[in-house]
Amino acid sequence: MRGVIVTGPPRAAAGDVEALAGFGVATVHEALGRDGYLGPDLRPVQDGARVAGTAVTVLCWPGDNLMIHAAVEQCHDGDVLVVTTTSPCTDGLFGELFATALRQRGVRGVVTSTGVRDVAELRAMGFPAWSGAVSAQGTVKATAGAVNVPIVLGGHTIHPGDVVLADDDGVLCVPRHATGDAVRAAEAREAKEAATREAFRAGELGLDRYGLRRTLEDLGVEYLTAQEYRRRQP
């Protein structure tokens, strides 16, 4: 792998980032046709955190966090650091000292397919982190990697400057060129969910609101009384 640090990549429009920050990951995921979710393996080390920011991407070698040190310099206010490795790694590549340095630069959080450590300290300082593992295992700083190049997490390619959303439900990536459409789709989805919520509060059933009775009928699902069901048992 060629060692490279790309400086000044284009970032998604700040207004779109802030608009997307108002929606949950699940809402935006549904609005985008169930696309962009990075999978269930990335879990938060804290409860209740929600962030949205532009991706600064990092590709490291397993057990080596040299390129995270290089990436800190490339981070701006409103970014989210996104880290992966050239092959699977659960070592603790990220901890409290990195979080301290990133917070000074206005970084909103970190997403990493690797491990994090210093979890108690990260929680105490309120620095949001999503990771594939928690591990006290340390690292070396010896191998070249890349910063601000396309990387793959959860089967999705993340480009520098894409929007990363993360909350208790997981992590989502919205391509930089599609953020405006994503905002409009999320607004429509939220309005639809609000109308459904009010209908459910008024007593309407999902079976009726979503037209699912016909689906059950087409699938051959029967309604039986308890007595009828017992009579059919062998």
Coordinates of N, CA and C in Angstrom, one line a residue:
M1 N 0.8 -1.2 0.0 CA 0.0 0.0 0.0 C 0.9 1.2 0.0
R2 N 0.6 2.2 -0.9 CA 1.3 3.4 -0.9 C 0.9 4.3 0.2
G3 N 1.9 4.9 0.9 CA 1.6 5.8 2.0 C 1.3 7.2 1.4
V4 N 0.1 7.7 1.8 CA -0.3 9.0 1.3 C -1.2 9.7 2.3
I5 N -1.0 11.0 2.4 CA -1.9 11.9 3.2 C -2.5 12.9 2.2
V6 N -3.8 12.9 2.0 CA -4.4 13.8 1.1 C -4.9 15.0 1.9
T7 N -4.5 16.2 1.5 CA -4.9 17.4 2.3 C -6.0 18.1 1.6
G8 N -6.9 18.7 2.3 CA -7.9 19.6 1.8 C -9.0 19.0 0.9
P9 N -9.4 17.7 1.2 CA -10.5 17.2 0.4 C -11.8 17.9 0.5
P10 N -12.6 17.9 -0.5 CA -13.9 18.6 -0.4 C -14.8 18.0 0.7
R11 N -15.6 18.8 1.3 CA -16.5 18.3 2.4 C -17.9 18.6 2.0
A12 N -18.8 17.8 2.6 CA -20.2 18.1 2.4 C -20.6 19.5 2.9
A13 N -21.6 20.0 2.4 CA -22.1 21.4 2.8 C -22.5 21.4 4.3
A14 N -22.0 22.4 5.0 CA -22.2 22.4 6.4 C -23.7 22.5 6.8
G15 N -24.5 23.2 5.9 CA -25.9 23.2 6.2 C -26.6 21.9 6.1
D16 N -26.2 21.1 5.1 CA -26.7 19.7 5.0 C -26.3 18.9 6.2
V17 N -25.1 19.0 6.7 CA -24.6 18.2 7.8 C -25.4 18.6 9.0
E18 N -25.7 19.8 9.3 CA -26.4 20.2 10.5 C -27.9 19.8 10.3
A19 N -28.4 19.8 9.1 CA -29.8 19.3 9.0 C -29.9 17.8 9.2
L20 N -29.0 17.1 8.7 CA -29.0 15.6 9.0 C -28.8 15.3 10.4
A21 N -28.1 16.2 11.1 CA -27.8 15.9 12.6 C -29.1 15.9 13.4
G22 N -30.2 16.4 12.8 CA -31.5 16.4 13.5 C -32.3 15.1 13.4
F23 N -31.8 14.2 12.6 CA -32.5 12.9 12.4 C -31.7 11.8 13.0
G24 N -32.4 10.7 13.4 CA -31.8 9.5 13.8 C -31.2 8.7 12.7
V25 N -30.3 7.8 13.0 CA -29.7 6.9 12.0 C -30.8 6.1 11.3
A26 N -31.7 5.5 12.1 CA -32.7 4.6 11.5 C -33.6 5.4 10.6
T27 N -34.0 6.6 10.9 CA -34.8 7.4 10.0 C -34.1 7.7 8.7
V28 N -32.9 8.1 8.7 CA -32.2 8.4 7.5 C -32.0 7.2 6.7
H29 N -31.7 6.1 7.4 CA -31.5 4.8 6.7 C -32.7 4.4 5.9
E30 N -33.9 4.5 6.5 CA -35.1 4.2 5.8 C -35.4 5.2 4.7
A31 N -35.1 6.4 5.0 CA -35.3 7.5 3.9 C -34.5 7.2 2.7
L32 N -33.3 6.6 2.9 CA -32.4 6.4 1.8 C -32.6 5.0 1.1
G33 N -33.8 4.4 1.4 CA -34.0 3.1 0.8 C -33.2 2.0 1.5
R34 N -33.0 2.2 2.8 CA -32.2 1.2 3.6 C -30.8 1.1 3.1
D35 N -30.2 2.2 2.8 CA -28.8 2.2 2.3 C -27.9 3.0 3.2
G36 N -26.6 2.6 3.2 CA -25.6 3.4 3.9 C -25.3 3.0 5.3
Y37 N -26.0 2.0 5.9 CA -25.8 1.6 7.2 C -24.5 0.7 7.3
L38 N -23.7 1.0 8.2 CA -22.4 0.3 8.3 C -22.4 -1.0 9.1
G39 N -23.6 -1.4 9.5 CA -23.7 -2.8 10.1 C -23.7 -2.7 11.6
P40 N -24.2 -3.9 12.2 CA -24.4 -4.0 13.7 C -23.1 -4.1 14.5
D41 N -22.0 -4.3 13.9 CA -20.7 -4.5 14.6 C -20.1 -3.2 15.2
L42 N -20.5 -2.1 14.7 CA -20.0 -0.8 15.2 C -20.9 -0.3 16.3
R43 N -20.5 -0.4 17.6 CA -21.3 -0.1 18.7 C -20.7 1.1 19.5
P44 N -21.6 1.9 20.1 CA -21.1 3.0 20.9 C -20.6 2.6 22.2
V45 N -19.6 3.3 22.7 CA -19.1 3.0 24.1 C -19.8 3.8 25.1
Q46 N -20.8 4.7 24.6 CA -21.6 5.5 25.6 C -23.0 5.4 25.1
D47 N -24.0 5.7 26.0 CA -25.4 5.8 25.7 C -25.8 7.2 25.4
G48 N -26.7 7.3 24.4 CA -27.4 8.6 24.2 C -26.6 9.6 23.3
A49 N -25.4 9.2 22.8 CA -24.7 10.2 21.9 C -25.3 10.1 20.5
R50 N -25.3 11.3 19.9 CA -25.7 11.4 18.5 C -24.8 12.5 17.8
V51 N -24.1 12.1 16.8 CA -23.2 13.0 16.1 C -23.5 12.9 14.6
A52 N -23.1 14.0 13.9 CA -23.1 14.1 12.5 C -21.9 15.0 12.1
G53 N -21.1 14.5 11.2 CA -20.0 15.3 10.8 C -19.4 14.8 9.5
T54 N -18.4 15.5 9.0 CA -17.8 15.1 7.7 C -16.6 14.2 8.0
A55 N -16.4 13.1 7.2 CA -15.5 12.1 7.4 C -14.0 12.5 7.1
V56 N -13.1 12.3 8.0 CA -11.7 12.2 7.7 C -11.4 10.8 7.8
T57 N -10.9 10.2 6.7 CA -10.7 8.7 6.7 C -9.3 8.3 7.0
V58 N -9.1 7.2 7.6 CA -7.8 6.7 8.0 C -7.7 5.2 7.7
L59 N -6.6 4.8 7.0 CA -6.3 3.4 6.7 C -5.0 3.1 7.4
C60 N -5.1 2.2 8.4 CA -3.9 1.8 9.2 C -3.6 0.3 8.9
W61 N -2.4 -0.1 9.3 CA -2.0 -1.5 9.4 C -2.5 -2.0 10.7
P62 N -2.8 -3.3 10.8 CA -3.3 -3.9 12.1 C -2.2 -3.7 13.2
G63 N -2.7 -3.3 14.3 CA -1.9 -3.1 15.5 C -1.0 -1.9 15.4
D64 N -1.2 -0.9 14.5 CA -0.4 0.2 14.2 C -1.2 1.5 14.1
N65 N -1.1 2.5 14.9 CA -1.9 3.7 14.8 C -1.1 4.9 14.3
L66 N 0.0 4.7 13.6 CA 0.8 5.8 13.1 C -0.1 6.8 12.3
M67 N -1.0 6.3 11.5 CA -1.7 7.1 10.6 C -2.8 7.9 11.3
I68 N -3.2 7.4 12.4 CA -4.2 8.3 13.2 C -3.5 9.5 13.7
H69 N -2.2 9.4 14.1 CA -1.5 10.6 14.5 C -1.4 11.5 13.4
A70 N -1.1 11.0 12.2 CA -1.0 11.9 11.0 C -2.4 12.5 10.6
A71 N -3.5 11.8 10.9 CA -4.8 12.3 10.5 C -5.3 13.4 11.4
V72 N -4.8 13.4 12.7 CA -5.2 14.5 13.6 C -5.0 15.9 13.0
E73 N -3.8 16.0 12.3 CA -3.5 17.3 11.7 C -4.4 17.7 10.6
Q74 N -5.1 16.7 10.0 CA -6.0 17.0 8.8 C -7.4 17.2 9.3
C75 N -7.7 17.1 10.6 CA -9.1 17.3 11.1 C -9.4 18.7 11.3
H76 N -10.7 19.0 10.9 CA -11.2 20.4 11.1 C -12.4 20.3 12.0
D77 N -12.9 21.5 12.4 CA -14.1 21.6 13.2 C -15.3 21.0 12.4
G78 N -16.0 20.1 13.1 CA -17.2 19.5 12.5 C -16.9 18.1 11.8
D79 N -15.7 17.7 11.9 CA -15.3 16.4 11.3 C -15.6 15.2 12.2
V80 N -15.7 14.0 11.7 CA -15.7 12.7 12.4 C -14.6 11.9 11.9
L81 N -13.7 11.4 12.7 CA -12.6 10.5 12.3 C -13.1 9.1 12.1
V82 N -12.8 8.5 10.9 CA -13.3 7.2 10.5 C -12.0 6.4 10.2
V83 N -11.9 5.3 11.0 CA -10.6 4.5 10.9 C -10.9 3.0 10.6
T84 N -10.1 2.5 9.7 CA -10.1 1.0 9.5 C -8.7 0.5 9.3
T85 N -8.5 -0.8 9.1 CA -7.2 -1.4 8.9 C -7.2 -2.2 7.6
T86 N -6.0 -2.5 7.2 CA -5.9 -3.3 5.9 C -6.3 -4.7 6.0
S87 N -6.4 -5.2 7.2 CA -7.0 -6.5 7.5 C -7.6 -6.5 8.9
P88 N -8.5 -7.4 9.3 CA -9.2 -7.3 10.6 C -8.3 -7.1 11.8
C89 N -8.7 -6.2 12.7 CA -7.9 -5.9 13.8 C -8.8 -5.4 15.0
T90 N -8.6 -6.0 16.2 CA -9.4 -5.5 17.3 C -8.6 -4.8 18.4
D91 N -7.3 -4.6 18.1 CA -6.4 -3.9 19.0 C -7.0 -2.5 19.3
G92 N -6.6 -2.0 20.5 CA -7.0 -0.6 20.9 C -6.3 0.5 20.2
L93 N -6.6 0.8 19.0 CA -5.9 1.8 18.2 C -6.2 3.2 18.7
F94 N -7.3 3.4 19.4 CA -7.8 4.8 19.8 C -8.1 4.8 21.2
G95 N -7.7 5.9 21.9 CA -8.0 6.1 23.3 C -8.1 7.5 23.7
E96 N -8.0 7.8 25.0 CA -8.3 9.1 25.6 C -7.4 10.2 25.1
L97 N -6.1 9.9 24.9 CA -5.2 10.9 24.4 C -5.5 11.4 23.0
F98 N -5.9 10.5 22.1 CA -6.3 10.9 20.8 C -7.6 11.8 20.9
A99 N -8.5 11.3 21.8 CA -9.8 12.1 21.9 C -9.5 13.5 22.4
T100 N -8.5 13.7 23.3 CA -8.2 15.0 23.8 C -7.7 15.9 22.7
A101 N -6.8 15.3 21.8 CA -6.2 16.1 20.7 C -7.3 16.4 19.7
L102 N -8.2 15.5 19.4 CA -9.2 15.7 18.4 C -10.3 16.8 18.9
R103 N -10.6 16.7 20.2 CA -11.5 17.7 20.7 C -11.0 19.1 20.6
Q104 N -9.7 19.3 20.7 CA -9.2 20.6 20.6 C -9.3 21.1 19.1
R105 N -9.5 20.2 18.2 CA -9.7 20.6 16.8 C -11.2 20.6 16.4
G106 N -12.1 20.4 17.3 CA -13.5 20.5 17.0 C -14.1 19.2 16.4
V107 N -13.4 18.1 16.5 CA -13.8 16.8 16.0 C -15.0 16.3 16.8
R108 N -16.0 15.8 16.2 CA -17.3 15.4 16.9 C -17.3 14.0 17.4
G109 N -16.4 13.1 16.9 CA -16.4 11.8 17.4 C -15.5 10.9 16.5
V110 N -15.4 9.6 16.9 CA -14.6 8.7 16.1 C -15.5 7.4 15.8
V111 N -15.3 6.9 14.6 CA -15.8 5.6 14.2 C -14.7 4.7 13.8
T112 N -14.5 3.6 14.3 CA -13.4 2.7 14.0 C -13.8 1.2 14.0
S113 N -13.4 0.5 12.9 CA -13.7 -0.9 12.9 C -12.8 -1.7 13.9
T114 N -11.8 -1.0 14.4 CA -10.8 -1.6 15.4 C -11.4 -1.5 16.8
G115 N -10.5 -1.7 17.7 CA -10.8 -1.5 19.1 C -10.5 -0.1 19.6
V116 N -11.2 0.2 20.7 CA -10.9 1.5 21.4 C -10.5 1.0 22.9
R117 N -9.8 1.9 23.6 CA -9.5 1.7 25.0 C -9.7 3.0 25.7
D118 N -9.4 3.0 27.0 CA -9.7 4.1 27.9 C -11.2 4.5 27.9
V119 N -12.0 3.5 27.9 CA -13.4 3.7 27.7 C -14.0 4.5 28.9
A120 N -13.6 4.3 30.1 CA -14.1 5.1 31.2 C -13.7 6.6 31.0
E121 N -12.5 6.9 30.5 CA -12.1 8.2 30.3 C -12.9 8.9 29.1
L122 N -13.1 8.1 28.1 CA -13.9 8.6 26.9 C -15.3 9.0 27.4
R123 N -15.9 8.1 28.2 CA -17.2 8.4 28.7 C -17.2 9.7 29.6
A124 N -16.2 9.8 30.5 CA -16.2 10.9 31.4 C -16.0 12.2 30.7
M125 N -15.2 12.2 29.6 CA -15.0 13.4 28.9 C -16.1 13.7 27.8
G126 N -17.0 12.7 27.6 CA -18.1 12.9 26.7 C -17.7 12.9 25.3
F127 N -16.6 12.2 24.9 CA -16.2 12.1 23.5 C -16.8 10.9 22.9
P128 N -17.7 11.0 21.9 CA -18.4 9.9 21.3 C -17.5 9.0 20.5
A129 N -17.7 7.7 20.7 CA -16.9 6.7 20.0 C -17.7 5.5 19.6
W130 N -17.6 5.0 18.4 CA -18.2 3.8 17.9 C -17.1 2.9 17.4
S131 N -17.1 1.6 17.9 CA -16.0 0.8 17.5 C -16.5 -0.7 17.3
G132 N -15.6 -1.4 16.7 CA -15.8 -2.9 16.5 C -15.5 -3.7 17.7
A133 N -14.7 -3.1 18.6 CA -14.3 -3.9 19.8 C -13.8 -2.9 20.9
V134 N -13.7 -3.4 22.1 CA -13.0 -2.7 23.2 C -11.8 -3.5 23.6
S135 N -10.6 -2.9 23.6 CA -9.4 -3.7 23.9 C -8.3 -2.9 24.5
A136 N -7.7 -3.4 25.6 CA -6.6 -2.7 26.2 C -5.3 -2.9 25.4
Q137 N -5.3 -3.8 24.4 CA -4.1 -4.1 23.6 C -3.6 -2.9 23.0
G138 N -2.3 -2.5 23.2 CA -1.7 -1.4 22.6 C -1.2 -1.6 21.2
T139 N -0.5 -0.6 20.7 CA -0.1 -0.6 19.3 C 1.3 -0.1 19.1
V140 N 1.8 -0.3 17.9 CA 3.1 0.4 17.5 C 2.8 1.5 16.6
K141 N 3.8 2.3 16.2 CA 3.7 3.4 15.3 C 4.8 3.3 14.3
A142 N 4.7 2.4 13.3 CA 5.8 2.0 12.5 C 5.5 1.8 11.0
T143 N 4.3 1.8 10.6 CA 3.9 1.4 9.3 C 3.1 2.4 8.5
A144 N 3.5 2.8 7.3 CA 2.8 3.8 6.5 C 1.4 3.3 6.2
G145 N 0.5 4.2 6.1 CA -0.9 3.9 5.7 C -1.4 5.1 4.9
A146 N -2.7 5.5 5.0 CA -3.2 6.5 4.2 C -4.2 7.3 5.0
V147 N -4.3 8.6 4.7 CA -5.3 9.5 5.3 C -6.1 10.2 4.1
N148 N -7.4 10.3 4.3 CA -8.3 10.9 3.3 C -8.3 10.3 2.0
V149 N -8.3 8.9 2.0 CA -8.6 8.1 0.8 C -9.9 7.3 1.1
P150 N -10.5 6.8 0.0 CA -11.7 5.9 0.2 C -11.3 4.7 1.0
I151 N -12.2 4.4 2.0 CA -12.0 3.2 2.8 C -13.3 2.4 2.9
V152 N -13.3 1.2 3.3 CA -14.5 0.4 3.3 C -14.8 -0.1 4.8
L153 N -16.0 0.2 5.3 CA -16.5 -0.3 6.5 C -17.8 -0.8 6.3
G154 N -18.1 -2.0 6.9 CA -19.4 -2.6 6.8 C -19.9 -2.8 5.4
G155 N -19.0 -3.0 4.5 CA -19.4 -3.2 3.1 C -19.7 -2.0 2.3
H156 N -19.5 -0.8 2.9 CA -19.7 0.5 2.2 C -18.4 1.3 2.1
T157 N -18.3 1.9 0.9 CA -17.1 2.8 0.7 C -17.4 4.1 1.3
I158 N -16.5 4.6 2.1 CA -16.6 6.0 2.7 C -15.5 6.8 2.1
H159 N -15.9 7.9 1.5 CA -15.0 8.9 0.9 C -14.7 10.0 1.9
P160 N -13.6 10.6 1.9 CA -13.4 11.8 2.7 C -14.4 12.9 2.4
G161 N -14.9 13.5 3.4 CA -15.9 14.6 3.1 C -17.4 14.1 3.1
D162 N -17.6 12.7 3.1 CA -18.9 12.2 3.2 C -19.5 12.5 4.6
V163 N -20.8 12.5 4.8 CA -21.4 12.7 6.1 C -21.5 11.4 6.8
V164 N -21.1 11.4 8.1 CA -21.2 10.3 8.9 C -22.2 10.6 10.0
L165 N -23.2 9.8 10.2 CA -24.2 9.9 11.3 C -24.0 8.8 12.2
A166 N -24.1 9.0 13.5 CA -24.0 7.9 14.4 C -24.8 8.2 15.7
D167 N -25.5 7.1 16.2 CA -26.2 7.2 17.4 C -26.3 5.9 18.1
D168 N -27.2 5.7 19.0 CA -27.3 4.4 19.7 C -27.7 3.2 18.7
D169 N -28.2 3.5 17.6 CA -28.6 2.5 16.6 C -27.5 2.1 15.7
G170 N -26.4 2.8 15.7 CA -25.3 2.4 14.8 C -24.8 3.6 14.0
V171 N -24.1 3.3 12.9 CA -23.4 4.4 12.1 C -23.9 4.3 10.6
L172 N -24.1 5.4 10.0 CA -24.6 5.6 8.7 C -23.7 6.5 7.9
C173 N -23.5 6.2 6.6 CA -22.7 7.1 5.8 C -23.6 7.7 4.6
V174 N -23.6 9.0 4.4 CA -24.3 9.6 3.3 C -23.3 10.2 2.4
P175 N -23.2 9.8 1.1 CA -22.2 10.3 0.2 C -22.3 11.9 0.1
R176 N -21.2 12.5 0.0 CA -21.1 14.0 0.0 C -22.0 14.6 -1.1
H177 N -22.0 14.0 -2.2 CA -22.8 14.5 -3.4 C -24.3 14.3 -3.2
A178 N -24.7 13.5 -2.2 CA -26.1 13.2 -2.1 C -26.8 13.8 -0.8
T179 N -26.1 14.6 -0.1 CA -26.6 15.1 1.2 C -27.9 15.9 1.1
G180 N -28.0 16.7 0.0 CA -29.2 17.5 -0.1 C -30.4 16.6 -0.3
D181 N -30.3 15.6 -1.2 CA -31.4 14.7 -1.4 C -31.7 13.9 -0.1
A182 N -30.7 13.6 0.7 CA -30.9 12.9 1.9 C -31.6 13.7 2.9
V183 N -31.4 15.0 3.0 CA -32.1 15.9 3.9 C -33.6 15.9 3.5
R184 N -33.9 16.0 2.3 CA -35.3 16.1 1.8 C -36.0 14.8 2.1
A185 N -35.3 13.7 1.8 CA -35.9 12.4 2.0 C -36.1 12.1 3.5
A186 N -35.2 12.5 4.4 CA -35.3 12.4 5.8 C -36.5 13.2 6.4
E187 N -36.6 14.4 5.8 CA -37.8 15.3 6.3 C -39.1 14.6 5.9
A188 N -39.2 14.0 4.7 CA -40.4 13.4 4.3 C -40.7 12.1 5.2
R189 N -39.6 11.4 5.5 CA -39.7 10.2 6.3 C -40.2 10.6 7.7
E190 N -39.6 11.6 8.2 CA -40.0 12.0 9.6 C -41.4 12.5 9.7
A191 N -41.9 13.2 8.6 CA -43.3 13.6 8.6 C -44.2 12.4 8.5
K192 N -43.8 11.4 7.7 CA -44.6 10.2 7.6 C -44.7 9.5 8.9
E193 N -43.6 9.4 9.6 CA -43.5 8.7 10.9 C -44.4 9.5 12.0
A194 N -44.3 10.8 11.9 CA -45.1 11.6 12.8 C -46.6 11.3 12.6
A195 N -47.0 11.3 11.4 CA -48.5 11.0 11.1 C -48.8 9.6 11.6
T196 N -48.0 8.6 11.4 CA -48.2 7.3 11.8 C -48.3 7.2 13.3
R197 N -47.4 7.9 14.0 CA -47.4 7.9 15.5 C -48.7 8.4 16.0
E198 N -49.2 9.5 15.4 CA -50.5 10.1 15.9 C -51.6 9.1 15.6
A199 N -51.6 8.4 14.5 CA -52.6 7.4 14.2 C -52.6 6.3 15.2
F200 N -51.4 5.8 15.6 CA -51.3 4.7 16.6 C -51.8 5.2 17.9
R201 N -51.5 6.5 18.2 CA -52.0 7.0 19.5 C -53.5 7.1 19.5
A202 N -54.1 7.3 18.3 CA -55.6 7.3 18.2 C -56.2 5.9 18.2
G203 N -55.4 4.9 18.2 CA -55.9 3.5 18.2 C -55.8 2.8 16.9
E204 N -55.4 3.4 15.8 CA -55.3 2.7 14.6 C -54.2 1.6 14.7
L205 N -54.5 0.5 14.0 CA -53.6 -0.7 14.0 C -52.7 -0.6 12.8
G206 N -51.4 -1.1 12.9 CA -50.5 -1.2 11.8 C -51.1 -2.1 10.7
L207 N -51.8 -3.1 11.1 CA -52.4 -4.0 10.1 C -53.3 -3.2 9.1
D208 N -54.0 -2.2 9.6 CA -54.9 -1.4 8.8 C -54.2 -0.3 8.1
R209 N -53.3 0.4 8.8 CA -52.6 1.6 8.3 C -51.7 1.2 7.1
Y210 N -51.1 0.0 7.2 CA -50.1 -0.4 6.2 C -50.8 -1.4 5.2
G211 N -52.1 -1.7 5.3 CA -52.7 -2.6 4.4 C -52.2 -4.0 4.5
L212 N -51.9 -4.4 5.8 CA -51.3 -5.8 5.9 C -52.3 -6.9 6.1
R213 N -53.6 -6.6 6.2 CA -54.5 -7.7 6.3 C -54.6 -8.4 5.0
R214 N -54.5 -7.7 3.9 CA -54.5 -8.4 2.6 C -53.2 -9.2 2.4
T215 N -52.1 -8.7 3.0 CA -50.9 -9.5 2.9 C -51.0 -10.8 3.7
L216 N -51.6 -10.8 4.9 CA -51.8 -12.0 5.6 C -52.7 -12.9 4.9
E217 N -53.7 -12.4 4.3 CA -54.6 -13.3 3.5 C -53.9 -13.9 2.3
D218 N -53.1 -13.1 1.6 CA -52.4 -13.7 0.4 C -51.4 -14.7 0.8
L219 N -50.9 -14.6 2.1 CA -49.9 -15.6 2.5 C -50.6 -16.8 3.2
G220 N -52.0 -16.8 3.2 CA -52.7 -18.0 3.7 C -52.8 -18.0 5.2
V221 N -52.5 -16.9 5.9 CA -52.6 -16.9 7.3 C -54.1 -16.9 7.7
E222 N -54.5 -17.8 8.6 CA -55.9 -17.9 9.1 C -56.1 -17.3 10.5
Y223 N -57.3 -16.9 10.8 CA -57.7 -16.5 12.1 C -58.5 -17.7 12.6
L224 N -58.1 -18.3 13.8 CA -58.8 -19.4 14.4 C -59.1 -19.0 15.9
T225 N -60.2 -19.5 16.3 CA -60.5 -19.4 17.8 C -59.6 -20.4 18.5
A226 N -59.4 -20.2 19.8 CA -58.6 -21.2 20.5 C -59.1 -22.6 20.4
Q227 N -60.5 -22.7 20.4 CA -61.0 -24.1 20.3 C -60.7 -24.7 18.9
E228 N -60.9 -23.9 17.9 CA -60.6 -24.3 16.5 C -59.1 -24.8 16.4
Y229 N -58.2 -24.0 17.0 CA -56.8 -24.3 16.9 C -56.5 -25.6 17.6
R230 N -57.1 -25.8 18.8 CA -56.9 -27.1 19.5 C -57.4 -28.3 18.8
R231 N -58.5 -28.2 18.1 CA -59.1 -29.3 17.3 C -58.2 -29.7 16.2
R232 N -57.4 -28.7 15.7 CA -56.5 -29.0 14.5 C -55.2 -29.6 14.9
Q233 N -54.9 -29.7 16.2 CA -53.6 -30.2 16.7 C -53.6 -31.7 16.6
P234 N -52.5 -32.3 16.1 CA -52.5 -33.8 16.0 C -52.6 -34.5 17.4

